[in-house]
mmCIF file of C-alpha atoms in Angstrom:
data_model
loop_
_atom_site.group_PDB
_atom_site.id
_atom_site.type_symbol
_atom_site.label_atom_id
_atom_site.label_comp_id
_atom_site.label_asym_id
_atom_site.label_seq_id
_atom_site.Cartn_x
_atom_site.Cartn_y
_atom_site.Cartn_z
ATOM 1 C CA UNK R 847 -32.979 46.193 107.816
ATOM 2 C CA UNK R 848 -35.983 47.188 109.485
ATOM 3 C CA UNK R 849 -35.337 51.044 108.865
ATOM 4 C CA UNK R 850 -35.266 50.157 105.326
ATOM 5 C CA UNK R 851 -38.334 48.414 105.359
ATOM 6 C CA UNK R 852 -37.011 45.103 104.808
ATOM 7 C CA UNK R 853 -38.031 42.163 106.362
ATOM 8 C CA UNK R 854 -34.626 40.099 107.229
ATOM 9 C CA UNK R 855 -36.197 36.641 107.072
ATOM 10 C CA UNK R 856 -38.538 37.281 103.917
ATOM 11 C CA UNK R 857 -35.154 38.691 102.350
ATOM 12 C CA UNK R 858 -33.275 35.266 103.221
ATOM 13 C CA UNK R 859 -36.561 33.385 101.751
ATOM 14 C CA UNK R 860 -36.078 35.215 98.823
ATOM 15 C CA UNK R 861 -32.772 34.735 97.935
ATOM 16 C CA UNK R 862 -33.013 31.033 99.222
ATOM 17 C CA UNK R 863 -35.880 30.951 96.781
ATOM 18 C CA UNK R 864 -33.806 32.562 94.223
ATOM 19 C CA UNK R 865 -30.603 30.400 94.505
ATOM 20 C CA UNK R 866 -33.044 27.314 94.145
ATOM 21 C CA UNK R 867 -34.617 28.827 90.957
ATOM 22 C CA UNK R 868 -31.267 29.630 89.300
ATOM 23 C CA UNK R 869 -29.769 26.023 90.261
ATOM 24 C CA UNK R 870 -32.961 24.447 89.230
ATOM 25 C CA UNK R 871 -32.929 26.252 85.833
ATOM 26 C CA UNK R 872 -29.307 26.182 85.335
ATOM 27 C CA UNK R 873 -29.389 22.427 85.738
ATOM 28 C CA UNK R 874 -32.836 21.486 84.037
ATOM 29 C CA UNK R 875 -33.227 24.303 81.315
ATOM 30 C CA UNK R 876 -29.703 26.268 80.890
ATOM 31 C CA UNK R 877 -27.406 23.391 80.126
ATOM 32 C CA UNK R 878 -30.024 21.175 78.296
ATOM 33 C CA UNK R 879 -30.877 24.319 76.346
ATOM 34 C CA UNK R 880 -26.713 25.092 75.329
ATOM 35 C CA UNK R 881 -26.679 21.665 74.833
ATOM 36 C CA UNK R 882 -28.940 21.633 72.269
ATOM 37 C CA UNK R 883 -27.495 24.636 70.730
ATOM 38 C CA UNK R 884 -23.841 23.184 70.467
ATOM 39 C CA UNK R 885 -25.806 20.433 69.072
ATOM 40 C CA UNK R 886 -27.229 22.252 66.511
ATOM 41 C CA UNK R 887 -24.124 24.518 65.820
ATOM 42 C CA UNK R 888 -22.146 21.486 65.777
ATOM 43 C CA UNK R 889 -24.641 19.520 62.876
ATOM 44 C CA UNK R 890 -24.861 22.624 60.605
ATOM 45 C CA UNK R 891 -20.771 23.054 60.776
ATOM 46 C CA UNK R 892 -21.112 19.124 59.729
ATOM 47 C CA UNK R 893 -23.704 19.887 57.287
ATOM 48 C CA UNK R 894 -21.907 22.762 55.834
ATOM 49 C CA UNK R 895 -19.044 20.543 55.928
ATOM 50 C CA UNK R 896 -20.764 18.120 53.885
ATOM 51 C CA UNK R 897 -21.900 20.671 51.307
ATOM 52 C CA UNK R 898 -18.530 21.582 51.033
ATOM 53 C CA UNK R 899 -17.173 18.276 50.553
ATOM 54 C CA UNK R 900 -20.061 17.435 48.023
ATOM 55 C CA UNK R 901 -19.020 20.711 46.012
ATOM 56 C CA UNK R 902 -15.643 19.522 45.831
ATOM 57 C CA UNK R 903 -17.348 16.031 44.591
ATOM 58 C CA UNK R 904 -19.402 17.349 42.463
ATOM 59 C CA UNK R 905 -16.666 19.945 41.160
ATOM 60 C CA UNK R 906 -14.015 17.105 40.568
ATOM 61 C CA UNK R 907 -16.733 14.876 38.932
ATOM 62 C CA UNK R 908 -17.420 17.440 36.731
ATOM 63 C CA UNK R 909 -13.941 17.696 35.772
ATOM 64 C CA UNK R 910 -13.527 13.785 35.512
ATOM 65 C CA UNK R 911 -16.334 13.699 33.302
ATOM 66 C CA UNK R 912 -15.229 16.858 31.047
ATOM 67 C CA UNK R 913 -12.040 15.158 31.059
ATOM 68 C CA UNK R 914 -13.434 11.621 29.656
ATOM 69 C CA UNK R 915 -15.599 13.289 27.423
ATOM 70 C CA UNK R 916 -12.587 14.868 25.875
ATOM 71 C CA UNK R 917 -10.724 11.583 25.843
ATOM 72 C CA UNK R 918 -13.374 10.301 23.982
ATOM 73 C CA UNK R 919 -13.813 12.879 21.698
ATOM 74 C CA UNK R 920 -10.118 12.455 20.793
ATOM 75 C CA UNK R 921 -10.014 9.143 20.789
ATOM 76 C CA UNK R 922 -13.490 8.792 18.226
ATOM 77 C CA UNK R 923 -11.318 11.131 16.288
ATOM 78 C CA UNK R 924 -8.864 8.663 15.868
ATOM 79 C CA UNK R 925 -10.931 5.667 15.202
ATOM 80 C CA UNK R 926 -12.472 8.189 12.586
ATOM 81 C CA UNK R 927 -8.968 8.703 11.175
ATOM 82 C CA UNK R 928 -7.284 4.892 11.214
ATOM 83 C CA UNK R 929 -11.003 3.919 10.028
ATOM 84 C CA UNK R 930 -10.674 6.071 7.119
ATOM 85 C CA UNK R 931 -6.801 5.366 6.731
ATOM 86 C CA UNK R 932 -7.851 1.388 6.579
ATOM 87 C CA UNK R 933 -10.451 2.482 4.111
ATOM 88 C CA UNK R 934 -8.318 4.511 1.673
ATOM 89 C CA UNK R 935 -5.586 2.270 1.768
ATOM 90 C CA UNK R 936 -8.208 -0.996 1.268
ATOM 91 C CA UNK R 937 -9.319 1.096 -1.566
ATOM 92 C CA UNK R 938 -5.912 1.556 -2.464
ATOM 93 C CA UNK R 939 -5.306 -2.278 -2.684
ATOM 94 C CA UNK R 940 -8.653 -3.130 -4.727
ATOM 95 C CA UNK R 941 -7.182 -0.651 -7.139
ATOM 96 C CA UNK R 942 -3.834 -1.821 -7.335
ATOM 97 C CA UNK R 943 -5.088 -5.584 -7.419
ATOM 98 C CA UNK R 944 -7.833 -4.887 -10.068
ATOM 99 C CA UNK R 945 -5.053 -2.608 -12.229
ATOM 100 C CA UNK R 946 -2.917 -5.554 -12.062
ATOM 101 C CA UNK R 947 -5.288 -8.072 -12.949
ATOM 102 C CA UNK R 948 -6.005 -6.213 -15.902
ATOM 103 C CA UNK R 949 -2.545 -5.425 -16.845
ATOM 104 C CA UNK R 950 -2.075 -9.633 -16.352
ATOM 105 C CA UNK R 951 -5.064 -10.502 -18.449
ATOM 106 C CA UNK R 952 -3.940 -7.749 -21.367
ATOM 107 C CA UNK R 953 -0.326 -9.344 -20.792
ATOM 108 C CA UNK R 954 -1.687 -12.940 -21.163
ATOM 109 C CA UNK R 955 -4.320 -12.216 -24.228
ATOM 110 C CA UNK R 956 -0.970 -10.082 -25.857
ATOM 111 C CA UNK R 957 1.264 -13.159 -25.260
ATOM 112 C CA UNK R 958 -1.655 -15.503 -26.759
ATOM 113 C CA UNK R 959 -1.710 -13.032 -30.051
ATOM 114 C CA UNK R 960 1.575 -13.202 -30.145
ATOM 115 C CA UNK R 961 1.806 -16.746 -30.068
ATOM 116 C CA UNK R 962 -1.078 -17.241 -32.881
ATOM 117 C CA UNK R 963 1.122 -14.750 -34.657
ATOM 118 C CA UNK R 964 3.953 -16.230 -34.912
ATOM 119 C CA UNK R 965 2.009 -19.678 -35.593
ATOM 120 C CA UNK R 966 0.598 -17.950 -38.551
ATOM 121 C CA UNK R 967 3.880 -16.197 -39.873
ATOM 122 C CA UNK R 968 5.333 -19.598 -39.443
ATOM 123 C CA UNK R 969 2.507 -20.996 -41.535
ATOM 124 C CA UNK R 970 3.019 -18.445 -43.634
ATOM 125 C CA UNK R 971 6.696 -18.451 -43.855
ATOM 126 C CA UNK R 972 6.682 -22.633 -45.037
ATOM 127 C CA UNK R 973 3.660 -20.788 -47.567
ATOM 128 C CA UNK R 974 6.307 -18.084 -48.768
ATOM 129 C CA UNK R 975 9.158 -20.902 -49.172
ATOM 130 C CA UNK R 976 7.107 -22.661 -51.145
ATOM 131 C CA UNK R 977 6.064 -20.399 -53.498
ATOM 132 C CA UNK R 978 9.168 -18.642 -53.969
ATOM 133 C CA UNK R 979 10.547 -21.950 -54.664
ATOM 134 C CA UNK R 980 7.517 -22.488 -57.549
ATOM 135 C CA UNK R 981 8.554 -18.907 -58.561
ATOM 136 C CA UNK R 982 12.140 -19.317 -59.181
ATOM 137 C CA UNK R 983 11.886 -22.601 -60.988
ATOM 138 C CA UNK R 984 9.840 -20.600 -63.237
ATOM 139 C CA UNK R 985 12.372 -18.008 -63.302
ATOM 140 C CA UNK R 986 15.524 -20.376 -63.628
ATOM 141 C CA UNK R 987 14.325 -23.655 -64.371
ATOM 142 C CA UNK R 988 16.165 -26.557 -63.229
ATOM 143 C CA UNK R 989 19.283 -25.129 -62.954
ATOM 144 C CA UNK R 990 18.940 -24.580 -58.480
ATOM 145 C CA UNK R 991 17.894 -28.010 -56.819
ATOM 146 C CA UNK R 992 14.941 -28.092 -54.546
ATOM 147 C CA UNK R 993 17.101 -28.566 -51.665
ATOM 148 C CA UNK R 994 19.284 -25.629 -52.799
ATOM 149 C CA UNK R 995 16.419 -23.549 -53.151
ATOM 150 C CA UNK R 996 15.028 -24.000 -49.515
ATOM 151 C CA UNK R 997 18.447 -23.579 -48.118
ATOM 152 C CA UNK R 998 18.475 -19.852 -49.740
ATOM 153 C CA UNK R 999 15.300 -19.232 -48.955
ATOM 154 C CA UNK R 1000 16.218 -20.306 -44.499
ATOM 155 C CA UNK R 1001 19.463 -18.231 -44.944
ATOM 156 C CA UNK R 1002 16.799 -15.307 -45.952
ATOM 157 C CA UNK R 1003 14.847 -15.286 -43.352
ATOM 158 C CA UNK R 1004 17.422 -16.844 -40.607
ATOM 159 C CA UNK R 1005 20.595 -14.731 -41.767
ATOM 160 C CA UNK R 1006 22.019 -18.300 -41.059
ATOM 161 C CA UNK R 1007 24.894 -19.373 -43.713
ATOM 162 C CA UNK R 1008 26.911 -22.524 -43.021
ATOM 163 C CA UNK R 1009 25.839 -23.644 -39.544
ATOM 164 C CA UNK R 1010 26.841 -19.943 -38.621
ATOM 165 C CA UNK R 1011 24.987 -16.444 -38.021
ATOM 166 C CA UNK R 1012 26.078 -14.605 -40.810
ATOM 167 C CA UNK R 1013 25.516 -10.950 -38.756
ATOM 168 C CA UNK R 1014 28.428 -12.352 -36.031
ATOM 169 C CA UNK R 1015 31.246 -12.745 -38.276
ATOM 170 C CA UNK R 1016 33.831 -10.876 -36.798
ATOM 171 C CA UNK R 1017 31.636 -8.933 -34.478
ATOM 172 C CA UNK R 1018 32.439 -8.096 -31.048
ATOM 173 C CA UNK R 1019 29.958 -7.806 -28.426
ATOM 174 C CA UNK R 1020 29.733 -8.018 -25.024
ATOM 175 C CA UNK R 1021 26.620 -7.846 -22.460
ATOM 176 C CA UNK R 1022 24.350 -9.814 -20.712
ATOM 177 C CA UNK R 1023 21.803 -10.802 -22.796
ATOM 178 C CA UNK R 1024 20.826 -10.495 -26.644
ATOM 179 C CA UNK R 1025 17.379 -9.980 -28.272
ATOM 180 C CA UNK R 1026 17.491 -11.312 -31.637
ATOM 181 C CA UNK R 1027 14.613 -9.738 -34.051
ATOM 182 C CA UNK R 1028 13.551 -11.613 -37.405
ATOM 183 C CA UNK R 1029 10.566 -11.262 -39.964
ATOM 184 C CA UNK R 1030 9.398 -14.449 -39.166
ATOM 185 C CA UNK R 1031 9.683 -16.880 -36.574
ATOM 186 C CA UNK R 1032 13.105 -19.012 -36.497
ATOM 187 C CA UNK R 1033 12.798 -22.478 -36.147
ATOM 188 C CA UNK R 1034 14.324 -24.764 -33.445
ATOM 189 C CA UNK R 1035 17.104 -26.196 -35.260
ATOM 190 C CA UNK R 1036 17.723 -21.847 -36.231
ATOM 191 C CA UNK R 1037 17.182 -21.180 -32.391
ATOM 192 C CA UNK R 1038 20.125 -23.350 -31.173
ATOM 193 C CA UNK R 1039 22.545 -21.915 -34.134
ATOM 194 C CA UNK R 1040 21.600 -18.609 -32.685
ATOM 195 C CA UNK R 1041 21.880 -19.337 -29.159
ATOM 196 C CA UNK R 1042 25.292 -21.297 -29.759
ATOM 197 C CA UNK R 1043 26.661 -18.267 -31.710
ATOM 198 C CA UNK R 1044 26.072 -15.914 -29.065
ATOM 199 C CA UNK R 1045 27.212 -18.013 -26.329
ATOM 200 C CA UNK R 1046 30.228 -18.339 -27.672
ATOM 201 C CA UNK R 1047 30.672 -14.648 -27.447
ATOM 202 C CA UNK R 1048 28.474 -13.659 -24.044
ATOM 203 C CA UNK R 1049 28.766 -16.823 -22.164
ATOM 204 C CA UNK R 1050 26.591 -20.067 -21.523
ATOM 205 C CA UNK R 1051 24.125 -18.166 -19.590
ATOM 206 C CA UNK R 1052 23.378 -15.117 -21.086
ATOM 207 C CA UNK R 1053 19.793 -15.720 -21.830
ATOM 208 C CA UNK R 1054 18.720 -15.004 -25.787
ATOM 209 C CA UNK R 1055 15.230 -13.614 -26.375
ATOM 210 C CA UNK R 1056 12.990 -13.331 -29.403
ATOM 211 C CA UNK R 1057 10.995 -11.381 -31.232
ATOM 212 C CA UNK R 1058 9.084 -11.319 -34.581
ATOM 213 C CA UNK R 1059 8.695 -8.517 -36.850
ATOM 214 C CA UNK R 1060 7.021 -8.393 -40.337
ATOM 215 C CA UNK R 1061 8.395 -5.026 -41.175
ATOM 216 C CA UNK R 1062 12.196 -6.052 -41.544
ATOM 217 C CA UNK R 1063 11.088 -8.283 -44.324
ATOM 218 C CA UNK R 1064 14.007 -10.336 -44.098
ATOM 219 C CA UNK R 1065 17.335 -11.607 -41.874
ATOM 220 C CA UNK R 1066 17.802 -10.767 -38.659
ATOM 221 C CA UNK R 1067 18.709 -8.390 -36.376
ATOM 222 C CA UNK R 1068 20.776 -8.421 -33.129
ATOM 223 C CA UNK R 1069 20.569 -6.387 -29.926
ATOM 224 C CA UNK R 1070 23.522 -6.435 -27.300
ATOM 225 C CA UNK R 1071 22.787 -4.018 -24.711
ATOM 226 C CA UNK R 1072 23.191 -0.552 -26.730
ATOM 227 C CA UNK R 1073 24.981 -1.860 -29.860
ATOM 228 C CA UNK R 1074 22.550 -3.280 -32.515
ATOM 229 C CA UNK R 1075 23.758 -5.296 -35.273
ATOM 230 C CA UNK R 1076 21.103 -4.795 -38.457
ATOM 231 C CA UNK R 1077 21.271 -7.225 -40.738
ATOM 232 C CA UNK R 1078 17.681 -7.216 -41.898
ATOM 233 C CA UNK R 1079 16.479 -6.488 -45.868
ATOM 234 C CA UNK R 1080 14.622 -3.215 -44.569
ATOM 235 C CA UNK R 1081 18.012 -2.510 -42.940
ATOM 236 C CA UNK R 1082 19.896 -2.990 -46.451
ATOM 237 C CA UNK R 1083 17.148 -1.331 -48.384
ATOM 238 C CA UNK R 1084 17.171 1.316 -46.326
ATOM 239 C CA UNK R 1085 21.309 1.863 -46.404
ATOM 240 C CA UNK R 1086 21.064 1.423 -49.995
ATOM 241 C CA UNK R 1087 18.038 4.154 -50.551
ATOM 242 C CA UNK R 1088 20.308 6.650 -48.045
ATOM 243 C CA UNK R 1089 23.750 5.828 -50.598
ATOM 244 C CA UNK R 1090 21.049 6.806 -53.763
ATOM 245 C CA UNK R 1091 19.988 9.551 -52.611
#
């Protein structure tokens, strides 16, 4: 060593000193230092981590809340819709109820006119007995009682002869119901020879309606399903203007 111009001892120092330095820094700044570093390394892996998880968060809460959106959308829609369904069809019903109110109230003020209008042809039909009555006694004189008279003058405007329907001998009709027309209104005690001739051929319960009209002038006529039975004086005048002509 000493032809190299090293001292042996100083060497030995030196390296002693060395070895002291390198376990003293190894121990106090080296491990502390990588420590800190795997510390550090270890917090920004977490932290990137955490980004990562909070994109993924904030990606799916995006999509939750696109998604919601979208339900609501759809379902507003369809609120929208049944909201304007209700309407229509509420509209609907105010329609339909006023329509048929009014069809009711024209049906009840027609069914009051035709009440007063057969109250006035019957007026008028005990007015038209009695002056045809004053007429033919004119006509004829005394020869035709007054009870004679009147009982022409019903079988004119009843087609009622004898207790019987004069337009039913030896008809045949069958059905359910009959509608029996007449200038003017029949009277009760005409009614219930009606009803009991056309019982007798329909059945008890057949159900007989009415009706009043001016324009056949006279008799009656009778309307079994299809089949009509004319035995009013427009009817004859009618048959006897077609056999003129």
């Amino acid at each position: 060593m000493n032809n190299l111009g090293l001292n042996l001892g100083f060497f030995l120092v030196q390296i002693a000193n060395f070895a002291v330095i390198f376990i003293v820094l190894r121990a106090w700044v080296y491990k502390p230092l990588m420590q800190m570093l795997e510390k550090r390394r270890l917090v920004a892996a977490q932290g990137l981590e955490d980004a990562r998880l909070a994109a993924e968060a904030r990606s799916n809460a995006e999509a939750d809340a696109n998604q919601i959106i979208k339900e609501a959308q759809v379902r507003a829609s369809e609120i929208v819709r049944e909201a304007t369904e209700r309407a229509e069809i509420a509209s609907l019903e105010v329609r339909s109820a006023a329509e048929a109110e009014t069809v009711k109230a024209r049906e009840a003020a027609l069914a009051e006119l035709d009440v007063e209008r057969n109250r006035i042809l019957a007026d008028v039909r005990h007015q038209v007995v009695t002056l045809a009555m004053a007429a033919a006694q004119k006509l004829i004189g005394e020869s035709l009682t007054e009870l004679r008279q009147r009982g022409l003058l019903k079988e004119f405007f009843s087609g009622i002869k004898s207790g019987k329907v004069v337009l039913l001998s030896g008809a045949e009709l069958s059905g359910e119901s009959a509608e029996i027309t007449s200038a003017l209104p029949l009277t009760e005690e005409e009614k219930v020879v009606v009803e009991k001739d056309i019982h007798h051929m329909l059945g008890e319960a057949a159900p007989v309606n009415y009706k009043v009209d001016p324009a056949i002038l006279g008799g009656v006529t009778i309307r079994v399903g299809d089949r009509v039975l004319d035995g009013s004086v427009a009817g004859q005048l009618q048959g006897l203007r077609t056999s003129l002509q």
